[in-house]
Every structure is written in C-alpha cells, then in structure tokens.
Amino acid sequence: MCSVLFCDLVGFTPFSESRDPEAVRELLSEYFVLARTVIERYGGLVEKFIGDAVMAVWGAPVAAEGDAERAVRAGLDLVAAVAELGAGAGVPGLAARCGVVTGEVAVTVGVGGEGMAGDTVNTAARLQTAAQPGSVLVDGATQRLAERGVGFTDAGQHALKGKAEPVHLWRPTRVLSGVGGVKRLDGLEAPLTGRDAELRTVRELFHASAERRVPRLVLVSGPAGVGKSRLGWELDKYVDGLAEQVWWHQGRCLSYGDGVAFWALAEIVRQRLSIAEEDPADVAAGKLREGLDRYISDPEERMYVGTRLGRLLGVAVFDDSGGTLAQAELFAGWRLFFERLAAAAPAALLIEDAQYADAGLLDFLDYLVDWVRDLPIYVLVFARPELGQARPGFGTGRNRITLTLDPLDAASMDELVDALVSGMPPEARAKITAQAQGIPLFAVETVRALIDRDIVHPVEGAYRLVGDIGQLAVPDSLHALLAARLDALDRQSRQLVSDAAVLGTTFPAEALVAVSGQDETAVRSALAELVRREVFSVSADPLSPEIGSYQFAQQMLRQVAYETLSRRDRKARHLKVAAHLRTAFRGDGEEVSDVIARHYLDALEAVPDDPDAAEIRRQAVAGLIRAAERAGRTPPWPSPSTPRPPSSPRQIRSTDREQLPRCGNKPQTPRSPMPTSPRRSSTPAKPTVASSSAAIPGRPPAPRPSQAKRCAAGAITPTRGKSSPPPWRCCEPTPTPIPSAP
Ligand SMILES: Nc1ncnc2c1ncn2[C@@H]1O[C@H](COP(=O)(O)OP(=O)(O)OP(=O)(O)O)[C@@H](O)[C@H]1O
Ligand SMILES: [Mg+2]
C-alpha cells in the first residue's frame, strides 16, 4: 500500500508566457528544489517531475506507519511554500494544488520516470485537478489513515475522468497533533493565524542546525498570551511528522520557588530516560544506568556523564559519594550527554517560561551553544520580555537568534475569533478584538467565558454560538478577563483554584486535597470540572515526567488567581502548604526544606507585621539552614513548589485519567513507545518526583575519562557521523571553564 502525491502549479503558464525564459527557468528550478526538499523531509520519494508537476510516493520501497499522514502533511506544506515562493518572486498568482491517494501501486523505483503505475497514480493526478489552487484534496482511504493527526473538511462527491462512479473527497485543513493523533488537543484551539513567517523561521532554523550540524539557540520573546507556547506546539507537531529522527525534549521553568535550579533541564533528562515519579531512588538510578548504556558507548564516558546527570536528577550512580563537583564539571558532563545524543540524531531542547529560569540554567544553555561543535543541537527558549531585564543579551551572539513575537495584526485577530466560533456576530467580534490588542489569549479566554456561560457550545467538533450573546461586555484587560472567568466559578472551585495558585504551576491532586482541606472525592470531581472548563489541564504527555499532574491551562490564569487573593488569604495558604510539606515528607520535610522556607517567606511577605511574624521568620530561617546543610551533605535535590511525598502512590490512577474529559489544553493521547529510536522514542514517562535545589552539592573535580585528552589549541576535529572523534575531547579546555564567549 502506497500513498501517492501529485502536485501541479497553477498560474505558471501565464507567467511563463509573459516573462523572460531565463526568469521562468529560474523560478521553475527553485520550485523543483523546494518540492523535493519538502517531500523528502516528510520521507517521500520524488518519482518524477512532469513539466511543472511533481509526483511522489510514500510507502515504497518500504512502507512505514504514518505514510499517508506524512503525504498529506507534505501536500499542505507544499502548497503553503509555493504561495510563499510566488509572493517572494513577484508572481502573486502562483499556487500549487495537490492530490493524495492511497492504494495499491506497482512501483519500480529508480526506473527514470516510469517507475509507478496503477489506478492510484492516475487517480492522484485526476484528483489534483479537482482541487482549488492552494489546496489539497485526498481520497477516503487517505483521509481515514490521516484523520487522527490532520483535520479534514468534507469536499463532497466529485466526478473524475476515467472513474465510472463519483469519488468522495476530503480537504485537509491543518495538522492537529503528532503523527497518528499523538498529543492531540481536544480543547479550544483555533488554527494558527498570522504566524506563518515565525513558524517558518523556527522550522528552517531547526533544519539549518540539523543539516549543517551546528548548535543553535533561538530565543522567542513576547508578552503573556502572544503565542510563544503555541509556536512551540506547532513546531512539535511539525517535527513529529518529519521522516528524520529527532530527539525532542521539552522542559518548563517553574514560576514558584527561587530554589528550583535547573528544573527544566532535569525535566528534559528525565524525559529522555523515562524516569517516573514513583520510581524510588534505586529504580531511577537503574534507569539512568540503562539510559547511559543506550546512549553512550564508552564505559568511562558513561561514568563521567552518569555521575553528573545523577547530581542533576538527585540519584547516585557509580558510587557517587556526593563530594563537591564544580559547576564547570557538571556542565561538561551534561553537555557530553547531549552531544552523544546529537551524534545519532538532531537534538531539540525546548525551554518554556524562561523568564523564571535560574541563572544556572541560562548559563548552561549558553555554555552548550558555545561549546558544542559540529553537532545538531537546537535550543528553543520561550520567554516573556522580563528575561531581557534579568539577563540582558541572552539570545544574542554566535549561533543565537532572538525572535520577537509582536501582537497579531487586526486581520489575523478577526480570523482567529471567526475560527474559534463560527457565527460570531461582527459587533461582538469587533469588541473582543478591540480589547485584545493583538493578544490571542484574550480572544481565546473571551470565548472560554462564553462557553462557561453556555452561549457557545461544541457542535460536531466546532464551537458554535448557540445562545444570545446579548450585550457582550468585554473586560478591558486580559487580567480583568481572566479574573472575571475565575469569579464566575462556584465557591468551592474558586477556592480550589486559589489553593492551586499557591501550590504552583503544576501540582498533584493529593497536594490540593491536603491543602484545601476538602474531601478527596469532592476535590477530584471539581478538578475534572475545572479541566472541562479549561482552567486546568492534565499533563498526559507520555514523554513528560509530569504526566498525570494538573497544571493551569495558562500561566496568566495562575498569576491572576494568585494576585486576586487577599494578602491574608495568601499568607494562610502559604502556611498551609508549608505545613503540608512538613508532614508529607520524611523528617519534617527534610528533603524539601528550601521550598518550605520559600512558603514561609512568602507568608511573611504577604502580611509582614502580624504578631506571628517573628515565629514565621524563625521557621523560614530554620528551613533555609536545613536546606543549606542538606545541600552540603547529599547530592539529591528536593522538590519545587508542589513536591510529592516520595512514597506516595501514583498521583493519578489511570482510571482517574480515563474519567477526565479530553478537553485539556495539554496532550491527551499517549504516543506509542519505541524505546530505542529518537523522537518517537521514549517509553512513556510517568510522573516524577518533583525536585529543586538551591545549589548543587560539590566535591573535588572527579578525574575525567582518560580519553578526554586535550588537543592542541584550535585543533577541532570535524565530527560527521558516529565514528568521528567526539568534539568535546578536542575543544574542551582543562578543567572545563565556562567561557563567556568562545
Ligand atoms: N497565532 C495564533 N493563532 C491561533 N491561536 C493562537 C495563536 N497564538 C496563540 N494562540 C492561542 O492563544 C492562547 C495563548 O497562547 P500561548 O499559550 O502560546 O501564549 P504564550 O505566549 O505562551 O503565553 P505565556 O507567556 O503566558 O506563556 C493559546 O490558547 C493559543 O493556542
Ligand atoms: Mg507559554
């Protein structure tokens, strides 16, 4: 079974008749290169070019799962890329149209232009002629195979030349998820509008890093709700559809607790190693060892990297006795881990919410990009503009690019609202967009408020206006809008949201039960309702160590929920969380004493002049001292704002997850595990022990692996392919200083 794509140019003949033949040839050859690039990125084989048409096949010589979907994705990309090519070349009417058909094909690959035959091939060519310029049409078989990951609209019956019966066709609209529906969102999500250029930029920078084997850091900066995470999600889906294998990782900086150093990096490493929350230390250490065996062939390197990753994850391997390891030593080990991954396939590291990143994490990212040589490591950092104040210059310099996401233009905002709710009256739409000032989150949250009021309903997969919108009062700021959404919740849910806001960005249900003081069944059913209302989402990404925990659907929502708490309520809740942590964790919260201290400090800051201020201060200081003492003693790290008791049962049982409606803002469908290959690789990671640290405990620098010989200055050996000498051996100074610039 193969999928055949047939793509033709529209508007090319008038162009070729009116222009100089040289210009025509040039445009055509650009188109051929473009078509080949797009098709091959999706794993298709270009069968032949016929005039200005191209025919490609998926599933030959070897069939793979997802072939039909990749062919459709390639078609969508190709028509978009040709439109861009035309606009760039001053031929605005230039467009492509594609047909994709799946069926039996007789293929003799390599027989110049004559290699494919059969009804499927002919139908693909016919089908393409039925497509509108700039669009793709597919047959029923392709639609059925691709529909989990791609959205389609019914294009009706079409009479095709050579076919006795009319054929039912479908038009793909957009990519909804990873291949096969993995991580598909069933909540409120409009098609991406107004960000074509930005998406193309981050994609092409990824390809440039992969093809030229250079590290690259891209900082995407923009205000809250402007669409940074959305851009990341689009890239995630795109990369999943590529034929090339990619090690994809994603980590988030936590907004709560200054002591959560390197949290996003630890999350990334746990993803790669499938280290789960309920894994006791010995199991986690076992998984770390297994991962090292899998990714690093040299035993001494394994030990070197293992000890240093162990420090990051809070597990001891290779008899790590917990002595001092300088930051430079740790960085060298962590870097080597990513280098070994990148030697096998491009590695992508996406860091979310970097405005909350600790200085150490940003130092490491800079270090990684400065010191990696000849290897494809793509670091994508999303941050609000505050990062620029905290860390001026981050995202500039060699192998770095900063991309600023500005608010969307008016036309894109209109398009966004229309896409969110079909039938939105123009006056209501204008009110929303006038207040939104180009921030998509504003539009999304306004629509969510209408859903809460039952004026907008999901009908057959799309949101529709079903009630009278009346005089739509649109709050004048995003903050007011979010606050109004929270106010509309019933008292119990509202309280839970406030408790959760104090717990942190991500929290397990158990912690919320403990802190809220409400009955567990009631909390769980309220949580399910809050997920349905898209206030919270449940992390179900099988690659995330946070799977099963709850999180705010939007960072801004948590911020608003926290800010709208009175100072006295904040204080009371911080004290409750501190008390909960002290009982939930062994030894009066020994492992998480820095987080406990942080909650005491926040309680103190909320109401500094209460009579119990001195006592709270004393508790905070005691917590900080314990944290410092502990840091000096042991390698493992304690948890962030909402740590889980190490011995707690699985935070969300699978049955709980099944009861939750699939409408969160986060991935809901696990991707199939294929443990040894990049990208679709890891076995599903389970929830992980949340961790944090004020500092990395140190000990004298461990001896480096004996192979880590220093080469003559500047003697950097190119490392293409796995067999070349590893670059770090040649370019790494001793004893691994962290350069400000190489
Ligand atoms: N260009 C766009 N087209 C359609 N929807 C969009 C677009 N950009 C953002 N959205 C939607 O708007 C909402 C907010 O976007 P997103 O979460 O990406 O913002 P953000 O910049 O990451 O915010 P924060 O700084 O709070 O993390 C999401 O629901 C997202 O799907
Ligand atoms: Mg975001």
XYZ file of N, CA and C and ligand atoms in Angstrom, residues 188-195 222-231 352-353 355 382-384 405 408 416 440-442 444 448 553-556 559 665, ligand 1:
145
model
N -10.162 24.035 23.217
C -10.391 25.166 22.329
C -9.078 25.530 21.648
N -8.996 25.266 20.367
C -7.764 25.626 19.669
C -8.088 26.051 18.244
N -7.844 27.336 18.003
C -8.073 27.834 16.641
C -6.882 27.474 15.778
N -7.069 27.411 14.462
C -5.897 27.214 13.598
C -4.915 28.363 13.817
N -3.661 28.084 13.626
C -2.651 29.127 13.807
C -2.893 30.236 12.787
N -3.011 31.456 13.284
C -3.205 32.563 12.337
C -2.095 33.591 12.512
N -1.702 34.159 11.397
C -0.778 35.294 11.426
C 0.636 34.996 11.887
N 1.015 33.727 11.918
C 2.371 33.414 12.376
C 3.140 32.554 11.375
N 8.188 37.403 23.882
C 6.919 38.087 23.633
C 6.088 38.127 24.898
N 5.130 39.051 24.954
C 4.336 39.201 26.175
C 3.419 37.997 26.431
N 2.848 37.977 27.615
C 1.965 36.876 28.014
C 0.837 36.708 27.006
N 0.612 35.475 26.594
C -0.527 35.154 25.759
C -0.369 35.494 24.293
N 0.828 35.897 23.881
C 1.001 36.327 22.487
C 1.149 35.130 21.542
N 1.484 33.958 22.117
C 1.539 32.760 21.267
C 2.888 32.066 21.207
N 3.700 32.211 22.230
C 5.016 31.549 22.236
C 4.851 30.032 22.335
N 4.087 29.608 23.345
C 3.906 28.160 23.527
C 3.233 27.553 22.298
N 2.335 28.333 21.696
C 1.631 27.830 20.523
C 2.611 27.585 19.368
N 3.569 28.491 19.252
C 4.584 28.320 18.213
C 5.369 27.026 18.485
N 10.425 26.227 28.114
C 9.263 27.107 28.253
C 9.431 28.018 29.467
N 8.804 29.179 29.398
C 8.720 30.105 30.529
C 10.086 30.474 31.108
N 11.444 33.160 31.497
C 11.539 34.344 32.362
C 11.692 33.927 33.820
N 11.600 29.972 25.178
C 10.450 30.886 25.150
C 10.434 31.699 26.429
N 10.314 32.997 26.282
C 10.306 33.830 27.485
C 9.491 35.091 27.268
N 8.964 35.598 28.358
C 8.353 36.927 28.300
C 9.491 37.944 28.312
N 7.996 38.048 19.194
C 6.610 37.856 18.745
C 5.823 39.102 19.103
N -0.625 40.126 17.295
C -1.124 39.818 15.950
C -1.767 41.048 15.308
N -8.875 34.793 13.753
C -8.776 33.924 14.932
C -10.136 33.777 15.626
N -3.653 36.864 21.312
C -4.596 35.768 21.040
C -5.232 35.202 22.309
N -4.463 35.172 23.391
C -5.017 34.613 24.630
C -6.297 35.340 25.029
N -6.345 36.641 24.768
C -7.524 37.414 25.117
C -8.748 36.867 24.374
N -9.083 33.892 23.040
C -9.363 32.520 23.478
C -10.109 32.551 24.817
N -13.752 31.252 25.937
C -13.940 30.307 27.053
C -14.983 30.835 28.036
N -4.128 25.914 32.792
C -4.178 25.894 31.330
C -3.358 27.052 30.768
N -3.255 28.105 31.523
C -2.456 29.257 31.117
C -1.687 29.785 32.316
N -0.442 30.133 32.080
C 0.370 30.763 33.126
C -0.346 31.978 33.708
N -0.919 32.768 32.802
C -1.560 34.015 33.227
C -2.709 33.761 34.198
N -1.351 33.332 37.592
C -0.897 34.617 38.106
C -2.081 35.412 38.636
N -5.838 21.500 27.832
C -5.032 22.270 26.895
C -3.724 21.557 26.622
N -1.310 32.713 16.107
C -2.250 32.092 16.807
N -3.323 31.558 16.191
C -4.280 30.924 16.902
N -4.256 30.784 18.244
C -3.220 31.291 18.901
C -2.161 31.960 18.225
N -1.245 32.340 19.137
C -1.713 31.934 20.322
N -2.887 31.304 20.200
C -3.685 30.743 21.289
O -3.705 31.717 22.324
C -3.518 31.114 23.596
C -2.307 31.700 24.300
O -1.138 31.395 23.566
P 0.190 30.846 24.262
O -0.131 29.986 25.416
O 1.037 30.291 23.190
O 0.821 32.196 24.815
P 2.250 32.411 25.467
O 2.912 33.495 24.686
O 2.975 31.130 25.561
O 1.859 32.967 26.900
P 2.677 32.875 28.301
O 3.701 33.979 28.272
O 1.639 33.121 29.337
O 3.297 31.521 28.384
C -3.425 29.628 23.332
O -4.700 29.075 23.513
C -3.017 29.535 21.885
O -3.447 28.341 21.253
